[in-house]
Short mmCIF file of C-alpha atoms and ligand atoms in Angstrom, two decimals:
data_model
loop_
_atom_site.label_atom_id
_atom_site.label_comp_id
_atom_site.label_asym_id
_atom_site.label_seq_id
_atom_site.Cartn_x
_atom_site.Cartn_y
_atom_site.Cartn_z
CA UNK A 5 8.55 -48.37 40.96
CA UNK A 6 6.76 -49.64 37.78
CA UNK A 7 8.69 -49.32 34.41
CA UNK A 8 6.41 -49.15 31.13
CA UNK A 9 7.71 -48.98 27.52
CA UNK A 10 4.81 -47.73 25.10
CA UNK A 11 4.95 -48.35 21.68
CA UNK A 12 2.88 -46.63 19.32
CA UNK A 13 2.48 -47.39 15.30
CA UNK A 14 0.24 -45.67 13.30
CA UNK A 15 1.91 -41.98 14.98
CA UNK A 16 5.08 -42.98 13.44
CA UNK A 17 3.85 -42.36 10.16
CA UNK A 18 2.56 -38.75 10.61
CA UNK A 19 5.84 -37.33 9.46
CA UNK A 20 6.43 -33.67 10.63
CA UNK A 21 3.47 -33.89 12.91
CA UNK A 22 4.72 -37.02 15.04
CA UNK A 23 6.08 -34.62 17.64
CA UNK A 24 2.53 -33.35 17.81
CA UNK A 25 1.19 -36.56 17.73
CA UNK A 26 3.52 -37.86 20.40
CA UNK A 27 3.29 -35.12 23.31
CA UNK A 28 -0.55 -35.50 22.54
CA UNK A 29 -0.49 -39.39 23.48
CA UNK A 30 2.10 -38.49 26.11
CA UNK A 31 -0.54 -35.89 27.89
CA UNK A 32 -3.48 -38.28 27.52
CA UNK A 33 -1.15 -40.80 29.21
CA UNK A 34 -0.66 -38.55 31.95
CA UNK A 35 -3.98 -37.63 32.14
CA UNK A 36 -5.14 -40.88 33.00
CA UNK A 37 -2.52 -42.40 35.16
CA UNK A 38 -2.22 -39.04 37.26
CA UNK A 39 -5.44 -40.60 38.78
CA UNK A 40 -3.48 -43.22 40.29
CA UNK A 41 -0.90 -40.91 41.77
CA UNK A 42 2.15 -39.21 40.92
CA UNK A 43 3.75 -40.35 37.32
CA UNK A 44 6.62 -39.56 34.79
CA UNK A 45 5.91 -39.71 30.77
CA UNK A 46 8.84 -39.32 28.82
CA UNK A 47 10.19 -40.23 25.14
CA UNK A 48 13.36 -42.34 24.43
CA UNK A 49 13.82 -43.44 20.44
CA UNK A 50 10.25 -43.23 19.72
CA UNK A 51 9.12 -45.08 22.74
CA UNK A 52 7.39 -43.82 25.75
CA UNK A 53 8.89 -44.19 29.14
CA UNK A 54 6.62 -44.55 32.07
CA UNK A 55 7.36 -44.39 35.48
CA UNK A 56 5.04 -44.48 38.87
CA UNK A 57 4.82 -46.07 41.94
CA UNK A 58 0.64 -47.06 41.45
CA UNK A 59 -0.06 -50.76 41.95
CA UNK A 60 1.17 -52.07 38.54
CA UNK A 61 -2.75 -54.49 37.68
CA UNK A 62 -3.96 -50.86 37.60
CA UNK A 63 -1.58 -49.33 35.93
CA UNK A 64 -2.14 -51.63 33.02
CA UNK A 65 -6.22 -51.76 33.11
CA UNK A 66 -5.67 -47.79 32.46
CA UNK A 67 -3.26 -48.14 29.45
CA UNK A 68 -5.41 -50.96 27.97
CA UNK A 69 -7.44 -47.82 26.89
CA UNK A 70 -5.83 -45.61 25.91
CA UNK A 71 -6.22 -44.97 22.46
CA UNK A 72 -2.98 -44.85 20.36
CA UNK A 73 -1.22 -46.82 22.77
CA UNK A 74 -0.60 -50.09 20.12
CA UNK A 75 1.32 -52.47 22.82
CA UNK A 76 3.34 -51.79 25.75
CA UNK A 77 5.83 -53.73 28.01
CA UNK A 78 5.87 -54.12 31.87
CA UNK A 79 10.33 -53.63 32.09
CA UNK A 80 12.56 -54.36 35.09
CA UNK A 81 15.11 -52.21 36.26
CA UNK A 82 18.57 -53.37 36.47
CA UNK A 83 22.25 -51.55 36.18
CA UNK A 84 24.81 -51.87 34.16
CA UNK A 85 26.66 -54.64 35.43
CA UNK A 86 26.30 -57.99 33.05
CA UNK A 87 25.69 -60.15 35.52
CA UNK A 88 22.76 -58.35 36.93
CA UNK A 89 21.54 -58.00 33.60
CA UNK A 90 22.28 -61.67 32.61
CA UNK A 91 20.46 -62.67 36.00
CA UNK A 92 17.73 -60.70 35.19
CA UNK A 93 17.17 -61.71 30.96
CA UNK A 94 17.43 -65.63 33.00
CA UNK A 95 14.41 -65.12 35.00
CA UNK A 96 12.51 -63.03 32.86
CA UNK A 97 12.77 -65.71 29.55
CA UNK A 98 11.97 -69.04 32.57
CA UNK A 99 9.13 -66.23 33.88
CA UNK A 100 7.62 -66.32 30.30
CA UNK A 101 8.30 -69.81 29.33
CA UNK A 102 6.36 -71.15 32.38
CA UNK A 103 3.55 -68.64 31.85
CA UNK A 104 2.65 -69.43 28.53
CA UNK A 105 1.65 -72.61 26.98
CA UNK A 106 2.76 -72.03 23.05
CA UNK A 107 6.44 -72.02 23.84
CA UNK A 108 8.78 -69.93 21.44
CA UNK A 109 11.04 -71.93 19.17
CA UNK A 110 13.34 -68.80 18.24
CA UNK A 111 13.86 -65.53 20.27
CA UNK A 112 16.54 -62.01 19.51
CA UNK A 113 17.41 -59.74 22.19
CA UNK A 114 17.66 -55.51 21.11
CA UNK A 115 19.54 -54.20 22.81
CA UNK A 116 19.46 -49.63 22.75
CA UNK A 117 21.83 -47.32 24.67
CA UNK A 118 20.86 -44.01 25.55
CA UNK A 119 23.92 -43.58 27.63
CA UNK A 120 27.28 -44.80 26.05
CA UNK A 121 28.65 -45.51 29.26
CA UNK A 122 28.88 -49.13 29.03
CA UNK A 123 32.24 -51.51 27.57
CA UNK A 124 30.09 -53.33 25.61
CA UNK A 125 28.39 -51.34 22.44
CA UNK A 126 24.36 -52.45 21.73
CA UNK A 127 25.11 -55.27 19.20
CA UNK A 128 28.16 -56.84 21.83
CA UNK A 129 25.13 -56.46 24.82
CA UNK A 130 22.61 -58.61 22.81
CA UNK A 131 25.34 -61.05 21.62
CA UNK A 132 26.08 -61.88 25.18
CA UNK A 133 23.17 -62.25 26.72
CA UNK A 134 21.52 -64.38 23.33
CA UNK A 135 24.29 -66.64 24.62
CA UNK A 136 23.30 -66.77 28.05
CA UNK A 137 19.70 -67.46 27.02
CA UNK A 138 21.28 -70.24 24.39
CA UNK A 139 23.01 -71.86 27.38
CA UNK A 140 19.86 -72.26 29.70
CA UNK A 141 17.58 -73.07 26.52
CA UNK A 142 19.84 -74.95 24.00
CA UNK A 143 16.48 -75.90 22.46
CA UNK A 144 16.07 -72.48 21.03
CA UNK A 145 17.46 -70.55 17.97
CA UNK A 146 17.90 -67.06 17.62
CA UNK A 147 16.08 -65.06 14.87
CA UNK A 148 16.81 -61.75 14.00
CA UNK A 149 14.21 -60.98 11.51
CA UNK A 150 10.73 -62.81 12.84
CA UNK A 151 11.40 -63.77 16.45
CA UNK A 152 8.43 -65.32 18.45
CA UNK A 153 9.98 -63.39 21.67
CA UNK A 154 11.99 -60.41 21.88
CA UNK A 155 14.03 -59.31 25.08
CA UNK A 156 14.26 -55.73 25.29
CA UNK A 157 17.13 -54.28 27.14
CA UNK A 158 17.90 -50.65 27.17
CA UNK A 159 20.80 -48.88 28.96
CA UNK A 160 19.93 -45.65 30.57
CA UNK A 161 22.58 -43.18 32.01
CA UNK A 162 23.22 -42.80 35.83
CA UNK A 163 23.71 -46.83 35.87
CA UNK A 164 20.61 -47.94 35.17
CA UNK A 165 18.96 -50.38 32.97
CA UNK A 166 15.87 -51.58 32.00
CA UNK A 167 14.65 -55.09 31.17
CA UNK A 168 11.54 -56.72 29.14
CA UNK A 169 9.98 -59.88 27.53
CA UNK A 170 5.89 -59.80 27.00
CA UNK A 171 4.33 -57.39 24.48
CA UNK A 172 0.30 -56.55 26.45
CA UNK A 173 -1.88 -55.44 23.39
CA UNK A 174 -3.07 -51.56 23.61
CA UNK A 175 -5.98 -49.98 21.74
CA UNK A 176 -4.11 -49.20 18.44
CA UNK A 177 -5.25 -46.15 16.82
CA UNK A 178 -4.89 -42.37 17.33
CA UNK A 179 -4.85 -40.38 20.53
CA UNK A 180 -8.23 -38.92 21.42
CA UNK A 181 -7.75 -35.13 20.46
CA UNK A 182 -5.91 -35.52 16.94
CA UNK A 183 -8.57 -35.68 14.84
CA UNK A 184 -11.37 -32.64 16.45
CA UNK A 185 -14.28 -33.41 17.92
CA UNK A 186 -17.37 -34.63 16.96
CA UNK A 187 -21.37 -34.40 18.42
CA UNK A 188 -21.90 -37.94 18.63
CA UNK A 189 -25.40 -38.88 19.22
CA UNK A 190 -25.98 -41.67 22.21
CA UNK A 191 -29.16 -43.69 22.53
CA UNK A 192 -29.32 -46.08 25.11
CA UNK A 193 -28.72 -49.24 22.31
CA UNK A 194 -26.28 -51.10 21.38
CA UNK A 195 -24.84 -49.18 18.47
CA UNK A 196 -24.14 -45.87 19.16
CA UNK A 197 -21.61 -46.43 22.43
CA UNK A 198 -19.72 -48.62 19.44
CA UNK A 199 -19.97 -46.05 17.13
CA UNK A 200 -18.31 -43.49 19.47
CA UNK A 201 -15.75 -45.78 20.14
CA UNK A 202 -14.61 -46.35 16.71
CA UNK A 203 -14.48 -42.48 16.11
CA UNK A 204 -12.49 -42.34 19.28
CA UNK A 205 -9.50 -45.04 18.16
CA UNK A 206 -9.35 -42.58 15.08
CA UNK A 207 -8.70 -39.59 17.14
CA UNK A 208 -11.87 -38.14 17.23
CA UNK A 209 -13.01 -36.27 20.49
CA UNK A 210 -16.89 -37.15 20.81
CA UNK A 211 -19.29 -34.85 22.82
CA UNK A 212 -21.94 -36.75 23.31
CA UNK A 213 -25.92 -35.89 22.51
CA UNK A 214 -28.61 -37.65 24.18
CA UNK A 215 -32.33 -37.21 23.46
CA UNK A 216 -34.66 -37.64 26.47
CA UNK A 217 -38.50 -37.81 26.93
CA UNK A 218 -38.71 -37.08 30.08
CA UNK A 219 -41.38 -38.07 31.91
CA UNK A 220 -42.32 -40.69 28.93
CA UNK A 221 -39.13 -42.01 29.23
CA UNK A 222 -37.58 -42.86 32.87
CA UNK A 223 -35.23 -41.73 35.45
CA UNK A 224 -33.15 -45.08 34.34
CA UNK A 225 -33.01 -44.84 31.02
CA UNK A 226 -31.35 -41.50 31.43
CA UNK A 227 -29.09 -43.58 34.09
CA UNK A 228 -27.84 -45.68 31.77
CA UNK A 229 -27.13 -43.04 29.17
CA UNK A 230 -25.16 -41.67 32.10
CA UNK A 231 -23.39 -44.94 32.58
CA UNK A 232 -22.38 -46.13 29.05
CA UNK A 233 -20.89 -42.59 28.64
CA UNK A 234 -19.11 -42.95 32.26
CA UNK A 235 -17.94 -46.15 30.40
CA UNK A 236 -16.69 -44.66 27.41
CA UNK A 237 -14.47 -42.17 29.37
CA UNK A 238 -12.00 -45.04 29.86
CA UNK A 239 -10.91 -44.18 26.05
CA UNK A 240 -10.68 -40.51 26.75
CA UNK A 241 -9.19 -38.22 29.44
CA UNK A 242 -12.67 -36.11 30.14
CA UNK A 243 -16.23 -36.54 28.15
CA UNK A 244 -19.26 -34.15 27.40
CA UNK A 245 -22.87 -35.37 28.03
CA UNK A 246 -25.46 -33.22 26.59
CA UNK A 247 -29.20 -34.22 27.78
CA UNK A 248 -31.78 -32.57 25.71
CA UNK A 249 -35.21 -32.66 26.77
CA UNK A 250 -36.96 -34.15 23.85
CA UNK A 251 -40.31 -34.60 25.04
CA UNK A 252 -42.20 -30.99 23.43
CA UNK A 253 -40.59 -31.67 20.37
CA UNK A 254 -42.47 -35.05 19.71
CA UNK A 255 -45.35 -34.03 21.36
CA UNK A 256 -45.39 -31.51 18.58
CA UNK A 257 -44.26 -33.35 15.72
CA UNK A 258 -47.08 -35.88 16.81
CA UNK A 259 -50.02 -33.23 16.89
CA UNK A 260 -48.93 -31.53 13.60
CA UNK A 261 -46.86 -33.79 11.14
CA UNK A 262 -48.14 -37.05 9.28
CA UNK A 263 -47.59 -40.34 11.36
CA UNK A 264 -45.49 -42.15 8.97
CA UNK A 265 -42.77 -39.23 9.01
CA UNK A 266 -42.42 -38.73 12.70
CA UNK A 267 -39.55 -41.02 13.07
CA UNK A 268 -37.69 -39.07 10.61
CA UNK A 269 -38.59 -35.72 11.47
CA UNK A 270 -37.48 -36.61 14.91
CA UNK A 271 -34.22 -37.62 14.15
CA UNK A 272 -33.94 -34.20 11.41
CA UNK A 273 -34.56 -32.23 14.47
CA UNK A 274 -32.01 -34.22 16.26
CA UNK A 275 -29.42 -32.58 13.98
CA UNK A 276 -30.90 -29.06 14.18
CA UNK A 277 -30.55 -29.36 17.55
CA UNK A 278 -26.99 -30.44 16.78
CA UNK A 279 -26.51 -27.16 14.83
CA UNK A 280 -27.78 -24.75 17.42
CA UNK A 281 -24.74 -26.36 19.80
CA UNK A 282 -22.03 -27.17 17.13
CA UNK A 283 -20.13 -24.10 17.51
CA UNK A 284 -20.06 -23.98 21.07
CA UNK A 285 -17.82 -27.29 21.11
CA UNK A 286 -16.09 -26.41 17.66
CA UNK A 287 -17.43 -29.99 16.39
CA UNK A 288 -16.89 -30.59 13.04
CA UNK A 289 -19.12 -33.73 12.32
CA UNK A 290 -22.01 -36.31 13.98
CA UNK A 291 -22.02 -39.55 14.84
CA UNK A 292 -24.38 -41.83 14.58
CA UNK A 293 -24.75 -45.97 15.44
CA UNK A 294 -26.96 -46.48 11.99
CA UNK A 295 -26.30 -49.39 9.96
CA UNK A 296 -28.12 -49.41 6.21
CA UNK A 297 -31.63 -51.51 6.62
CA UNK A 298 -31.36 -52.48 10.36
CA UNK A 299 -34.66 -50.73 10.89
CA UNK A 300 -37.42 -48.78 8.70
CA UNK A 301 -35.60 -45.37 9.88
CA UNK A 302 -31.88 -46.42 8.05
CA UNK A 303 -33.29 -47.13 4.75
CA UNK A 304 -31.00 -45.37 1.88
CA UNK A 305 -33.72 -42.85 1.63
CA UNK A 306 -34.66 -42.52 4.76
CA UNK A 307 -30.81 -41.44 5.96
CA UNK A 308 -30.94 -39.10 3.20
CA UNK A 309 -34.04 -37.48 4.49
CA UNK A 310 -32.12 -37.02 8.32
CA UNK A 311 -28.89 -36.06 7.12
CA UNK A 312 -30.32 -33.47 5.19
CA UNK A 313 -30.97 -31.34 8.03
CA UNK A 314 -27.38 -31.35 8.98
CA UNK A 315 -24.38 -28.69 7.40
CA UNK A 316 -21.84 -30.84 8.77
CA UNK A 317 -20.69 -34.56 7.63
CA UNK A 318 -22.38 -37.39 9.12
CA UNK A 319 -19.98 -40.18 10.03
CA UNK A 320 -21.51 -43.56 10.56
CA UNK A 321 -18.97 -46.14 11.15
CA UNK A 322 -20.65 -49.46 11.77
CA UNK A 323 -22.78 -48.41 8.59
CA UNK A 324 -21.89 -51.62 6.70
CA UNK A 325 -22.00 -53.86 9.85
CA UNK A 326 -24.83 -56.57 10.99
CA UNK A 327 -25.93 -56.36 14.65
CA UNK A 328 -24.28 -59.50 15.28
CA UNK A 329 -20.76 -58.01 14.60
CA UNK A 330 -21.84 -54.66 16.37
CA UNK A 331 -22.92 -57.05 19.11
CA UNK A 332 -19.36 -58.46 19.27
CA UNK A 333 -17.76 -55.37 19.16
CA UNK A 334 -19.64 -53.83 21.92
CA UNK A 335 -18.81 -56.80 24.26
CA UNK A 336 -15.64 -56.21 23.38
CA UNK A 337 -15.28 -52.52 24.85
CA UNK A 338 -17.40 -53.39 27.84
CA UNK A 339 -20.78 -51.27 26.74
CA UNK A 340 -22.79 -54.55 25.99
CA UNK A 341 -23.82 -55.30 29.63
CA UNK A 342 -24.67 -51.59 30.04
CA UNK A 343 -27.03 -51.41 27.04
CA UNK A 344 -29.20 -54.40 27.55
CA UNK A 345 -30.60 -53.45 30.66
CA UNK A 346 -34.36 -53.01 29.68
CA UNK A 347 -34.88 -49.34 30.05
CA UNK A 348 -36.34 -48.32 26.80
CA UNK A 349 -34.94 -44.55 25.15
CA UNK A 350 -37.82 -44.39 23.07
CA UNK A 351 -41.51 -44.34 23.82
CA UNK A 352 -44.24 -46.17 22.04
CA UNK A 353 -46.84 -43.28 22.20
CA UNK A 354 -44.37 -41.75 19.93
CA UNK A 355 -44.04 -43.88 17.47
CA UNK A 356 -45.88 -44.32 14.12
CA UNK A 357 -47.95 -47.60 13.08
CA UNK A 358 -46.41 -47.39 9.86
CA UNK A 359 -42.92 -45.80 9.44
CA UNK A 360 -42.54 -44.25 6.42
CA UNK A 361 -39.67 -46.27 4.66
CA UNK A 362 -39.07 -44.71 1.26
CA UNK A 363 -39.13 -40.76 2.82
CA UNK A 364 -38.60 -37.87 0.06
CA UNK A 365 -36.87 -35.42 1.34
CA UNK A 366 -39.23 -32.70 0.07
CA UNK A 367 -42.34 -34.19 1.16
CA UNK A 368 -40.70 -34.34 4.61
CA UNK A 369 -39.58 -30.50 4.56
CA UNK A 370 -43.24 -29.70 3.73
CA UNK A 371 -44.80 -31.64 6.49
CA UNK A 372 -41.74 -30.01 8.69
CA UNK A 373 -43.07 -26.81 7.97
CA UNK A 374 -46.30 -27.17 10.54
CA UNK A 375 -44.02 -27.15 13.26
CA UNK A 376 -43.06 -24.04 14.99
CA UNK A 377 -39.05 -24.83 14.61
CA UNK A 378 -37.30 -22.04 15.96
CA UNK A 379 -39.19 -21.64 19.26
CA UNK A 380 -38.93 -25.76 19.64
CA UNK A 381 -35.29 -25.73 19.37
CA UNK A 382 -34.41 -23.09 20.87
CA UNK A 383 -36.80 -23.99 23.82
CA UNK A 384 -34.61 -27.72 23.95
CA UNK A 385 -31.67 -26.05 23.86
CA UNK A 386 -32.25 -23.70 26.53
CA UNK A 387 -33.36 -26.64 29.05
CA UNK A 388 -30.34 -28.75 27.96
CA UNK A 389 -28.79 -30.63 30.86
CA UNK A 390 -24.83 -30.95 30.73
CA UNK A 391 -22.51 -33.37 32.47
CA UNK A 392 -18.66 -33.56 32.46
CA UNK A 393 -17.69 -36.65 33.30
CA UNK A 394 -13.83 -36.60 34.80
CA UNK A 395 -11.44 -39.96 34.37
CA UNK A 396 -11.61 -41.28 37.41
CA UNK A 397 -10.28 -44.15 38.99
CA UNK A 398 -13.25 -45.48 40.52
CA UNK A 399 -15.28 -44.89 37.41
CA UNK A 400 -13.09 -47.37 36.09
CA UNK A 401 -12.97 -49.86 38.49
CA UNK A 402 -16.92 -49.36 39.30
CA UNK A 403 -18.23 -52.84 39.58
CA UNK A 404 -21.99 -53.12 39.05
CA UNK A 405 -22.84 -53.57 42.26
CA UNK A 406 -26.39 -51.77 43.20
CA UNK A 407 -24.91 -50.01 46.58
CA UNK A 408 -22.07 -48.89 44.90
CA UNK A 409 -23.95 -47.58 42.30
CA UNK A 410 -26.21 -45.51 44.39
CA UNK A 411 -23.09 -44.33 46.49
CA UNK A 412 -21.57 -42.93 43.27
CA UNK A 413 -20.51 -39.64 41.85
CA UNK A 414 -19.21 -40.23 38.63
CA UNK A 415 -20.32 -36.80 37.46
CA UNK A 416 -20.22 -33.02 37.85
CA UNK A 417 -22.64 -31.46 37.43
CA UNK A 418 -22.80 -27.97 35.68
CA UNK A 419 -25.04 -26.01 33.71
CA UNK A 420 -24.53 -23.65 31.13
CA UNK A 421 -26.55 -21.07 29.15
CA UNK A 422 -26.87 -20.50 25.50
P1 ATP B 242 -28.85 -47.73 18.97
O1 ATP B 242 -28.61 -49.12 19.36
O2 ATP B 242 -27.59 -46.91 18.89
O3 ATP B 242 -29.95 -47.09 19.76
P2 ATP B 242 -30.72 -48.49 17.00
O4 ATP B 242 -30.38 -49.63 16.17
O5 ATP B 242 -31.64 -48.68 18.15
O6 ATP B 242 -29.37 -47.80 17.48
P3 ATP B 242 -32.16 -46.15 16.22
O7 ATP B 242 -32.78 -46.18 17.55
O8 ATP B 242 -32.96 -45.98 15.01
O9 ATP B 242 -31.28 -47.44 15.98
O10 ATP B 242 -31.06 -45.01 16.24
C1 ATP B 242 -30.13 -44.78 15.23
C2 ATP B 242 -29.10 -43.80 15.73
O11 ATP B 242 -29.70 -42.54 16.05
C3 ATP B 242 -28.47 -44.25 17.03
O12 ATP B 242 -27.39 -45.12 16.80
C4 ATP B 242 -28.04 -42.96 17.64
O13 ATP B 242 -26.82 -42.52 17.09
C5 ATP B 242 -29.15 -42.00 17.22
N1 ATP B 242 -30.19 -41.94 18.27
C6 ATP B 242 -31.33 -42.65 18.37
N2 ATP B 242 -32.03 -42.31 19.47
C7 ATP B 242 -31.32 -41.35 20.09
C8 ATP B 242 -31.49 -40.56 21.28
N3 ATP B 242 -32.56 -40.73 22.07
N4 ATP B 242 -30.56 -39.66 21.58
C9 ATP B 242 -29.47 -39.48 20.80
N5 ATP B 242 -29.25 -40.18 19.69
C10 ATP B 242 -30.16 -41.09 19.33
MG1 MG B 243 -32.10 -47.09 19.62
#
């Protein structure tokens, strides 16, 4: 049986909500690890108590994920007798000396009862067993107020105990589902699986829009749209791909609108598109991987000109970042590899000579006017294509291998019409 103790920080602070807040966490929790087999979430003292009998590396490569999740604890189980316990702090503190290098100069044990059934009260508990550390380690010192290690020990009813030393570093943030959800556009690039992320670790639930020229644009590049999003689902118990066949629309835009503007008026129809589907999924904003300047389309003006088309706020959260921190960032949560693969997701027959890069938004709604709107959108958003992806275990442990990937379901597969 594994034993985790989740700590969570930023949910402490939501006041009357944090009940909310915590049986939200708790259900993504389960939500994930249920994959691995049969599992128990409960709260003790604003803690969460896990229990399940998966292998334990597993266990933890799920919680690394999980947003809201700020650090957690592998604990051992124990009873109430002190010299189990003692036995058990012993090990645990030569365990952790010998496994890392920086040794700790000071250490305090906390000791919480949630049964009263012991002699000994909390403060006599960690008293005791400080002592038995300070007899095997008369190098240290205790400190109460900045420790380098704490020992955890907690005394559960039924004579049972709980024991732990390491602290493994979670997500931080919010749990996906606090905050509403939000249309997040996906391009195959770098940016926009980062910008989804960062929405995600503030609660947001993204349902994510791609744009796709088929047959301009490949079978892979649609692939690995698939696969950063099958990615992303780590963060999130279930995800939302919308596949909108783009290809009309810029044929369109190219036979009737000024060269310079296409880029723009593509990505203004991006958002009506957006529109036509934002009710269906109750979304309250977009999200988009633009940074101001890093190409002719993110100018100030130019991100005027798109937003404009939307009713609903546009959040951009790497707008202030270069690529090379984007770049760093999406190594970080594992879409990097995914992205560079060289399957364009936008096609150079479609692109102008010249971008416009000072647009004015009425010059743009003029030479938006040619197009037929109304029948183009509503003709994309009949043909959309929509994928839930489920958390699933192998999704999560999918290694890039090319057989595996062509034995692979990650997704299923349903349609739905508007
Ligand atoms: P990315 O690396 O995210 O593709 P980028 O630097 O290549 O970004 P653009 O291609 O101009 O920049 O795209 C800016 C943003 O517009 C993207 O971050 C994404 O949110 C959205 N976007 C671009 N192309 C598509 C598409 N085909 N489908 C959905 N959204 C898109
Ligand atoms: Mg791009």
């Amino acid at each position: 049986m594994n034993y985790i103790v989740i700590r969570y920080s930023e949910l402490a602070l939501k006041g009357k909500n944090r009940n909310w807040f915590e049986n939200l966490l708790m259900k993504n929790i389960r939500k994930h690890l249920s994959q691995l087999g049969s599992v128990t979430v409960s709260k003790v003292y604003g803690r969460i108590i896990i229990e399940n009998e998966a292998q334990l590396d597993k266990t933890i490569s799920v919680l690394k994920y999980i947003p809201g999740i700020a650090n957690f604890s592998i604990a051992h189980p124990s009873t109430h007798e002190m010299e189990s316990i003692s036995e058990k702090v012993v090990e645990l503190f030569d365990d952790y000396l010998l496994e890392h290098k920086t040794k700790p100069k000071t250490f305090k044990i906390q000791t919480r009862r949630s049964s009263k059934d012991t002699p000994m009260n909390s403060q006599e508990i960690s008293a005791a067993m400080g002592g038995v550390i300070l007899d095997h380690h008369p190098e240290l010192k205790v400190d109460l107020h900045d420790p380098n290690v704490i020992v955890g020990i907690e005394i559960w009813a039924k004579n049972r105990s709980i024991i732990y030393i390491d602290k493994i570093q979670g997500q931080g943030g919010l749990p996906v589902g606090s905050a509403g959800t939000v249309i997040s556009f996906i391009s195959g690039g770098i940016d926009s699986p980062v910008a989804a992320w960062f929405m995600m670790k503030r609660g947001c639930t993204p349902v994510y829009l791609h744009f796709h020229s088929y047959p301009f644009i490949g079978e892979q590049s649609r692939q690995k749209v698939i696969d950063l999003v099958t990615h992303l689902s780590r963060y999130q118990p279930n995800s939302t791909l919308i596949i909108v066949p783009f290809a009309d629309i810029q044929k369109a835009v190219r036979e009737s609108c000024e060269e310079k503007n296409r880029t723009i008026i593509y990505r203004r129809l991006m958002y009506k598109v957006g529109e036509a589907l934002k009710r269906r999924y109750k979304a309250m904003a977009y999200v988009t991987g633009e940074a101001v300047g890093q190409v002719a389309s993110q100018t100030l003006e130019n991100l005027a000109c798109t937003e404009a088309a939307s009713t609903l706020p546009v959040l951009r959260p790497l707008i202030g970042m270069d690529k090379a921190e984007i770049t760093e960032w999406a190594k970080r949560i594992g879409t990097y590899e995914i992205s560079i693969q060289p399957f364009s997701d936008c096609c150079t027959v479609f692109q102008p000579r010249k971008p416009e890069i000072r647009g004015i938004p009425a010059k743009i709604v003029h030479d938006e006017k040619k197009l037929d709107l109304d029948e183009l959108i509503a003709a994309a958003v009949e043909n959309v294509e929509i994928l839930k992806m489920e958390t699933k275990v192998e999704n999560k442990f999918w290694s890039r291998n090319e057989d595996d990937r062509l034995n692979r379901h990650p997704y299923k597969k349903t349609r739905i019409s508007f």
